[in-house]
Amino acid sequence: HMSIMDAQGNVVAMTTSVNMIMGSRVAVPGRGYLLNDQLCDFDPVGVDAEGRTAINAAEGGKRERRTALGADRNTLGGKRPRSSMSPTLVVPEACAGLRDPTEQPSPACHDAPFRLLGTGAPGGSDIIGGVANVLRRIFGAGARGADLQQLTDAPRAIGKNSAGMGNAVVELALWEDEKTRGHLQHMGYQLTHTDVPPPYYVGETYSRVQSAMLTNVSQTGVPLEFVGAADSMRLPDCNALAPRARKGRREPRGVRLRGPGASQLRGAGPN
């Protein structure tokens, strides 16, 4: 996943995937990139015990497959497999009327915790829970830019509802917090936990949330600050990089671009 913001306040939250390792294991000849195997996200059986079509069955009948080749050209498709990918853009209601995120805002907007947020994560079925954990902390704390890395690093609980994992798995730090663990169990969660602290290289990842935020740093609304957070605690290869003004262009007035480092960046990095 990449969350990217430029000095004019344009933002992209982009999650890409080939699904399993090496995807379909088929590369486009002469182009060097792999095709995904996302079709395996359809239910492989397609019907339940009573013979009814499963919600995630690979049923066709929607529309012609315009790009299909050979005999498949006459088949019907049009249904997307489910996915956990959750690239997200957040604009506080008070700032929703800004045509340019870097312009002078209304008093309500410059009092908001931030003007614009792009976030998302890789991590398979953990993505939704990981992104939700970070967003909940941002919204609950009225987070400012300086808090973004700390809220990204905070321990996570991920809903699972899968055999052998109870209905939620928590990071070791949450499991060892007896008060929090007790509250969750009182709410009905059957918790399992990861035996080791991050970083994680195999198995449970708790997703790897990357964010870029445009925030006010003074009561007048200027200067602005671009802040990024990378989930480098869970995967050290994640990184956040400060943008640089393009050659021949000046940075917008009243905008502060901070250098690389935790809670300092303006575009959050790769998987």
mmCIF file of C-alpha atoms in Angstrom:
data_model
loop_
_atom_site.group_PDB
_atom_site.id
_atom_site.type_symbol
_atom_site.label_atom_id
_atom_site.label_comp_id
_atom_site.label_asym_id
_atom_site.label_seq_id
_atom_site.Cartn_x
_atom_site.Cartn_y
_atom_site.Cartn_z
ATOM 1 C CA HIS A 1 0.000 0.000 0.000
ATOM 2 C CA MET A 2 1.048 3.588 -0.632
ATOM 3 C CA SER A 3 -0.432 6.769 0.826
ATOM 4 C CA ILE A 4 0.958 9.741 -1.075
ATOM 5 C CA MET A 5 0.346 13.476 -0.754
ATOM 6 C CA ASP A 6 1.956 16.287 -2.727
ATOM 7 C CA ALA A 7 2.666 19.880 -1.733
ATOM 8 C CA GLN A 8 -0.622 21.043 -3.286
ATOM 9 C CA GLY A 9 -2.646 18.704 -1.090
ATOM 10 C CA ASN A 10 -3.470 16.099 -3.752
ATOM 11 C CA VAL A 11 -3.686 12.703 -2.098
ATOM 12 C CA VAL A 12 -3.715 9.074 -3.243
ATOM 13 C CA ALA A 13 -4.344 5.978 -1.127
ATOM 14 C CA MET A 14 -3.523 2.955 -3.306
ATOM 15 C CA THR A 15 -3.483 -0.742 -2.453
ATOM 16 C CA THR A 16 -2.312 -3.199 -5.087
ATOM 17 C CA SER A 17 -2.038 -6.962 -4.920
ATOM 18 C CA VAL A 18 -1.202 -10.101 -6.871
ATOM 19 C CA ASN A 19 -2.900 -11.970 -3.995
ATOM 20 C CA MET A 20 -0.799 -15.041 -3.111
ATOM 21 C CA ILE A 21 2.999 -15.106 -3.429
ATOM 22 C CA MET A 22 3.890 -14.668 -7.106
ATOM 23 C CA GLY A 23 0.184 -14.349 -7.945
ATOM 24 C CA SER A 24 -0.892 -16.668 -10.755
ATOM 25 C CA ARG A 25 2.804 -17.387 -11.464
ATOM 26 C CA VAL A 26 2.218 -16.111 -14.988
ATOM 27 C CA ALA A 27 4.119 -13.072 -16.249
ATOM 28 C CA VAL A 28 3.072 -10.890 -19.184
ATOM 29 C CA PRO A 29 5.558 -11.735 -21.978
ATOM 30 C CA GLY A 30 8.031 -8.962 -22.575
ATOM 31 C CA ARG A 31 6.573 -6.795 -19.819
ATOM 32 C CA GLY A 32 7.933 -8.451 -16.699
ATOM 33 C CA TYR A 33 4.961 -8.121 -14.360
ATOM 34 C CA LEU A 34 2.896 -10.890 -12.779
ATOM 35 C CA LEU A 35 -0.811 -11.523 -13.235
ATOM 36 C CA ASN A 36 -2.757 -11.956 -10.005
ATOM 37 C CA ASP A 37 -4.736 -14.990 -8.881
ATOM 38 C CA GLN A 38 -7.528 -12.966 -7.337
ATOM 39 C CA LEU A 39 -10.142 -15.379 -8.692
ATOM 40 C CA CYS A 40 -9.265 -17.696 -5.816
ATOM 41 C CA ASP A 41 -11.065 -15.174 -3.594
ATOM 42 C CA PHE A 42 -14.322 -16.605 -4.906
ATOM 43 C CA ASP A 43 -15.820 -19.440 -2.863
ATOM 44 C CA PRO A 44 -14.229 -22.602 -4.380
ATOM 45 C CA VAL A 45 -17.407 -24.658 -3.772
ATOM 46 C CA GLY A 46 -20.002 -22.019 -4.574
ATOM 47 C CA VAL A 47 -22.953 -23.630 -2.772
ATOM 48 C CA ASP A 48 -23.855 -24.256 0.851
ATOM 49 C CA ALA A 49 -24.905 -27.553 2.452
ATOM 50 C CA GLU A 50 -28.485 -27.088 1.169
ATOM 51 C CA GLY A 51 -27.322 -26.463 -2.394
ATOM 52 C CA ARG A 52 -28.004 -22.719 -2.328
ATOM 53 C CA THR A 53 -25.586 -20.427 -4.131
ATOM 54 C CA ALA A 54 -23.022 -19.056 -1.662
ATOM 55 C CA ILE A 55 -22.696 -15.302 -1.311
ATOM 56 C CA ASN A 56 -19.174 -15.364 -2.678
ATOM 57 C CA ALA A 57 -19.772 -17.893 -5.443
ATOM 58 C CA ALA A 58 -18.166 -17.196 -8.804
ATOM 59 C CA GLU A 59 -21.537 -16.905 -10.559
ATOM 60 C CA GLY A 60 -21.634 -15.268 -13.956
ATOM 61 C CA GLY A 61 -24.605 -14.065 -15.921
ATOM 62 C CA LYS A 62 -23.935 -10.374 -15.318
ATOM 63 C CA ARG A 63 -22.492 -9.189 -18.625
ATOM 64 C CA GLU A 64 -20.268 -10.255 -21.489
ATOM 65 C CA ARG A 65 -16.591 -10.740 -20.773
ATOM 66 C CA ARG A 66 -15.273 -8.247 -23.316
ATOM 67 C CA THR A 67 -11.597 -9.101 -22.817
ATOM 68 C CA ALA A 68 -11.940 -12.898 -22.680
ATOM 69 C CA LEU A 69 -10.070 -14.967 -25.244
ATOM 70 C CA GLY A 70 -10.972 -18.065 -27.233
ATOM 71 C CA ALA A 71 -13.951 -20.102 -26.069
ATOM 72 C CA ASP A 72 -14.286 -17.906 -22.982
ATOM 73 C CA ARG A 73 -15.298 -14.993 -25.222
ATOM 74 C CA ASN A 74 -18.894 -16.266 -25.174
ATOM 75 C CA THR A 75 -19.113 -16.652 -21.403
ATOM 76 C CA LEU A 76 -20.667 -14.204 -18.964
ATOM 77 C CA GLY A 77 -19.001 -12.683 -15.913
ATOM 78 C CA GLY A 78 -19.334 -9.387 -14.105
ATOM 79 C CA LYS A 79 -19.052 -10.366 -10.454
ATOM 80 C CA ARG A 80 -16.069 -9.233 -8.411
ATOM 81 C CA PRO A 81 -14.462 -11.465 -5.784
ATOM 82 C CA ARG A 82 -14.466 -10.047 -2.297
ATOM 83 C CA SER A 83 -11.392 -8.247 -1.066
ATOM 84 C CA SER A 84 -10.161 -6.800 2.204
ATOM 85 C CA MET A 85 -8.309 -3.933 0.508
ATOM 86 C CA SER A 86 -9.364 -0.688 2.208
ATOM 87 C CA PRO A 87 -7.628 2.389 0.750
ATOM 88 C CA THR A 88 -9.306 5.280 2.563
ATOM 89 C CA LEU A 89 -9.489 9.075 2.274
ATOM 90 C CA VAL A 90 -10.833 11.094 5.207
ATOM 91 C CA VAL A 91 -11.891 14.761 5.082
ATOM 92 C CA PRO A 92 -13.282 16.273 8.318
ATOM 93 C CA GLU A 93 -16.770 17.681 7.750
ATOM 94 C CA ALA A 94 -15.585 21.184 8.660
ATOM 95 C CA CYS A 95 -13.026 21.059 5.815
ATOM 96 C CA ALA A 96 -15.191 19.381 3.190
ATOM 97 C CA GLY A 97 -15.883 22.651 1.352
ATOM 98 C CA LEU A 98 -12.255 23.451 0.573
ATOM 99 C CA ARG A 99 -11.572 23.302 -3.157
ATOM 100 C CA ASP A 100 -7.850 23.468 -2.440
ATOM 101 C CA PRO A 101 -6.724 21.698 0.784
ATOM 102 C CA THR A 102 -3.874 24.228 1.177
ATOM 103 C CA GLU A 103 -6.060 27.374 0.998
ATOM 104 C CA GLN A 104 -6.977 29.530 3.994
ATOM 105 C CA PRO A 105 -9.696 27.544 5.804
ATOM 106 C CA SER A 106 -12.744 28.527 7.803
ATOM 107 C CA PRO A 107 -12.259 28.847 11.596
ATOM 108 C CA ALA A 108 -13.981 25.479 12.048
ATOM 109 C CA CYS A 109 -11.615 23.800 9.583
ATOM 110 C CA HIS A 110 -8.411 25.142 11.105
ATOM 111 C CA ASP A 111 -9.670 24.002 14.510
ATOM 112 C CA ALA A 112 -10.147 20.471 13.146
ATOM 113 C CA PRO A 113 -7.504 17.889 14.107
ATOM 114 C CA PHE A 114 -6.442 17.608 10.454
ATOM 115 C CA ARG A 115 -7.545 18.725 6.992
ATOM 116 C CA LEU A 116 -6.992 15.585 4.985
ATOM 117 C CA LEU A 117 -5.917 11.996 5.615
ATOM 118 C CA GLY A 118 -5.011 9.171 3.261
ATOM 119 C CA THR A 119 -4.497 5.718 4.761
ATOM 120 C CA GLY A 120 -4.604 1.999 4.016
ATOM 121 C CA ALA A 121 -2.581 -1.184 4.363
ATOM 122 C CA PRO A 122 -1.475 -4.488 2.877
ATOM 123 C CA GLY A 123 -2.056 -7.621 4.933
ATOM 124 C CA GLY A 124 -4.797 -9.838 3.511
ATOM 125 C CA SER A 125 -7.714 -10.425 5.870
ATOM 126 C CA ASP A 126 -6.022 -8.260 8.522
ATOM 127 C CA ILE A 127 -6.351 -5.107 6.417
ATOM 128 C CA ILE A 128 -9.846 -4.055 7.491
ATOM 129 C CA GLY A 129 -9.114 -4.545 11.186
ATOM 130 C CA GLY A 130 -5.716 -2.852 11.002
ATOM 131 C CA VAL A 131 -7.025 0.239 9.220
ATOM 132 C CA ALA A 132 -10.032 0.351 11.574
ATOM 133 C CA ASN A 133 -7.715 0.211 14.624
ATOM 134 C CA VAL A 134 -5.729 3.226 13.434
ATOM 135 C CA LEU A 135 -8.807 5.229 12.359
ATOM 136 C CA ARG A 136 -10.531 4.550 15.681
ATOM 137 C CA ARG A 137 -7.539 5.903 17.554
ATOM 138 C CA ILE A 138 -7.276 8.956 15.277
ATOM 139 C CA PHE A 139 -10.961 9.813 15.666
ATOM 140 C CA GLY A 140 -11.125 8.972 19.355
ATOM 141 C CA ALA A 141 -8.117 11.072 20.290
ATOM 142 C CA GLY A 142 -8.791 14.030 18.001
ATOM 143 C CA ALA A 143 -5.303 13.267 16.748
ATOM 144 C CA ARG A 144 -2.937 15.918 15.452
ATOM 145 C CA GLY A 145 -0.118 15.273 13.036
ATOM 146 C CA ALA A 146 2.425 14.757 15.797
ATOM 147 C CA ASP A 147 0.324 11.833 17.105
ATOM 148 C CA LEU A 148 0.093 9.908 13.845
ATOM 149 C CA GLN A 149 3.134 7.664 14.268
ATOM 150 C CA GLN A 150 2.293 6.889 17.891
ATOM 151 C CA LEU A 151 -1.267 5.902 16.944
ATOM 152 C CA THR A 152 0.074 3.734 14.115
ATOM 153 C CA ASP A 153 2.443 1.968 16.515
ATOM 154 C CA ALA A 154 -0.260 1.338 19.154
ATOM 155 C CA PRO A 155 -1.128 -2.362 19.756
ATOM 156 C CA ARG A 156 -4.002 -3.798 17.720
ATOM 157 C CA ALA A 157 -6.869 -6.235 18.065
ATOM 158 C CA ILE A 158 -8.143 -7.894 14.875
ATOM 159 C CA GLY A 159 -11.531 -9.589 14.561
ATOM 160 C CA LYS A 160 -11.195 -13.092 13.129
ATOM 161 C CA ASN A 161 -14.179 -15.415 13.621
ATOM 162 C CA SER A 162 -12.080 -18.335 12.432
ATOM 163 C CA ALA A 163 -11.550 -21.784 13.882
ATOM 164 C CA GLY A 164 -8.635 -21.952 16.291
ATOM 165 C CA MET A 165 -8.312 -18.182 16.694
ATOM 166 C CA GLY A 166 -11.405 -17.342 18.740
ATOM 167 C CA ASN A 167 -13.216 -14.271 17.427
ATOM 168 C CA ALA A 168 -10.303 -11.858 17.889
ATOM 169 C CA VAL A 169 -6.514 -12.000 17.959
ATOM 170 C CA VAL A 170 -4.527 -9.374 19.853
ATOM 171 C CA GLU A 171 -0.909 -8.323 19.915
ATOM 172 C CA LEU A 172 1.167 -9.403 22.890
ATOM 173 C CA ALA A 173 1.145 -5.903 24.430
ATOM 174 C CA LEU A 174 -2.669 -5.909 24.582
ATOM 175 C CA TRP A 175 -2.750 -9.447 25.946
ATOM 176 C CA GLU A 176 -0.398 -8.458 28.764
ATOM 177 C CA ASP A 177 -2.559 -5.414 29.577
ATOM 178 C CA GLU A 178 -4.879 -7.151 32.043
ATOM 179 C CA LYS A 179 -7.345 -4.260 32.255
ATOM 180 C CA THR A 180 -7.843 -3.992 28.498
ATOM 181 C CA ARG A 181 -7.909 -7.770 28.079
ATOM 182 C CA GLY A 182 -10.545 -8.006 30.797
ATOM 183 C CA HIS A 183 -12.719 -5.358 29.139
ATOM 184 C CA LEU A 184 -12.587 -7.174 25.798
ATOM 185 C CA GLN A 185 -13.379 -10.533 27.350
ATOM 186 C CA HIS A 186 -16.267 -8.978 29.282
ATOM 187 C CA MET A 187 -17.655 -7.772 25.939
ATOM 188 C CA GLY A 188 -17.702 -11.371 24.748
ATOM 189 C CA TYR A 189 -14.469 -11.629 22.804
ATOM 190 C CA GLN A 190 -12.782 -15.019 22.909
ATOM 191 C CA LEU A 191 -9.231 -13.788 22.589
ATOM 192 C CA THR A 192 -6.155 -15.443 21.230
ATOM 193 C CA HIS A 193 -2.837 -13.645 21.016
ATOM 194 C CA THR A 194 0.484 -13.529 19.231
ATOM 195 C CA ASP A 195 3.282 -14.984 21.342
ATOM 196 C CA VAL A 196 5.957 -12.520 20.215
ATOM 197 C CA PRO A 197 6.116 -8.740 19.889
ATOM 198 C CA PRO A 198 6.622 -7.097 16.474
ATOM 199 C CA PRO A 199 8.230 -7.041 13.961
ATOM 200 C CA TYR A 200 6.424 -9.814 12.097
ATOM 201 C CA TYR A 201 7.890 -11.479 9.047
ATOM 202 C CA VAL A 202 5.627 -14.509 8.703
ATOM 203 C CA GLY A 203 2.172 -15.452 9.921
ATOM 204 C CA GLU A 204 0.004 -12.859 11.653
ATOM 205 C CA THR A 205 0.864 -9.323 10.515
ATOM 206 C CA TYR A 206 -1.942 -7.144 12.002
ATOM 207 C CA SER A 207 -1.672 -5.380 8.615
ATOM 208 C CA ARG A 208 0.838 -2.596 7.925
ATOM 209 C CA VAL A 209 -0.935 0.730 7.952
ATOM 210 C CA GLN A 210 0.604 3.628 6.007
ATOM 211 C CA SER A 211 -0.810 7.140 6.307
ATOM 212 C CA ALA A 212 -0.261 10.676 5.041
ATOM 213 C CA MET A 213 -1.931 13.640 6.749
ATOM 214 C CA LEU A 214 -2.287 17.355 6.030
ATOM 215 C CA THR A 215 -2.668 19.231 9.295
ATOM 216 C CA ASN A 216 -2.689 22.745 10.747
ATOM 217 C CA VAL A 217 0.121 23.644 13.126
ATOM 218 C CA SER A 218 -1.087 27.097 14.218
ATOM 219 C CA GLN A 219 -4.393 28.692 15.138
ATOM 220 C CA THR A 220 -4.307 30.849 12.007
ATOM 221 C CA GLY A 221 -4.335 27.794 9.770
ATOM 222 C CA VAL A 222 -0.809 28.368 8.447
ATOM 223 C CA PRO A 223 1.728 27.038 8.122
ATOM 224 C CA LEU A 224 0.451 23.633 7.145
ATOM 225 C CA GLU A 225 2.352 20.491 7.882
ATOM 226 C CA PHE A 226 2.499 17.279 5.914
ATOM 227 C CA VAL A 227 2.921 14.322 8.250
ATOM 228 C CA GLY A 228 3.300 10.648 7.424
ATOM 229 C CA ALA A 229 3.458 7.443 9.413
ATOM 230 C CA ALA A 230 4.768 4.065 8.290
ATOM 231 C CA ASP A 231 4.143 0.769 10.056
ATOM 232 C CA SER A 232 7.873 0.149 10.391
ATOM 233 C CA MET A 233 7.493 -1.329 13.872
ATOM 234 C CA ARG A 234 5.631 -4.322 12.437
ATOM 235 C CA LEU A 235 7.700 -4.483 9.252
ATOM 236 C CA PRO A 236 10.952 -2.475 9.287
ATOM 237 C CA ASP A 237 10.959 -2.210 5.475
ATOM 238 C CA CYS A 238 7.946 0.121 5.630
ATOM 239 C CA ASN A 239 9.016 3.741 5.363
ATOM 240 C CA ALA A 240 7.779 7.295 5.147
ATOM 241 C CA LEU A 241 9.482 9.873 2.938
ATOM 242 C CA ALA A 242 9.170 13.646 2.886
ATOM 243 C CA PRO A 243 8.293 15.141 -0.518
ATOM 244 C CA ARG A 244 10.576 17.450 -2.383
ATOM 245 C CA ALA A 245 9.513 20.392 -4.496
ATOM 246 C CA ARG A 246 9.846 19.628 -8.181
ATOM 247 C CA LYS A 247 12.590 21.337 -10.079
ATOM 248 C CA GLY A 248 11.583 24.840 -11.066
ATOM 249 C CA ARG A 249 8.561 24.911 -8.722
ATOM 250 C CA ARG A 250 8.281 26.606 -5.378
ATOM 251 C CA GLU A 251 6.652 25.101 -2.360
ATOM 252 C CA PRO A 252 3.238 26.665 -1.608
ATOM 253 C CA ARG A 253 3.380 29.561 0.800
ATOM 254 C CA GLY A 254 2.588 28.657 4.367
ATOM 255 C CA VAL A 255 3.305 24.958 3.888
ATOM 256 C CA ARG A 256 5.965 23.212 5.916
ATOM 257 C CA LEU A 257 7.474 20.005 4.583
ATOM 258 C CA ARG A 258 9.289 18.085 7.260
ATOM 259 C CA GLY A 259 12.107 15.660 6.544
ATOM 260 C CA PRO A 260 12.171 11.868 6.712
ATOM 261 C CA GLY A 261 11.627 10.144 10.012
ATOM 262 C CA ALA A 262 8.888 9.030 12.387
ATOM 263 C CA SER A 263 5.949 11.439 12.410
ATOM 264 C CA GLN A 264 7.726 13.705 9.986
ATOM 265 C CA LEU A 265 6.865 12.617 6.577
ATOM 266 C CA ARG A 266 4.634 13.607 3.910
ATOM 267 C CA GLY A 267 3.975 10.523 1.883
ATOM 268 C CA ALA A 268 3.856 7.120 3.416
ATOM 269 C CA GLY A 269 5.715 4.359 1.839
ATOM 270 C CA PRO A 270 5.444 0.900 0.424
ATOM 271 C CA ASN A 271 4.367 -2.476 1.739
#
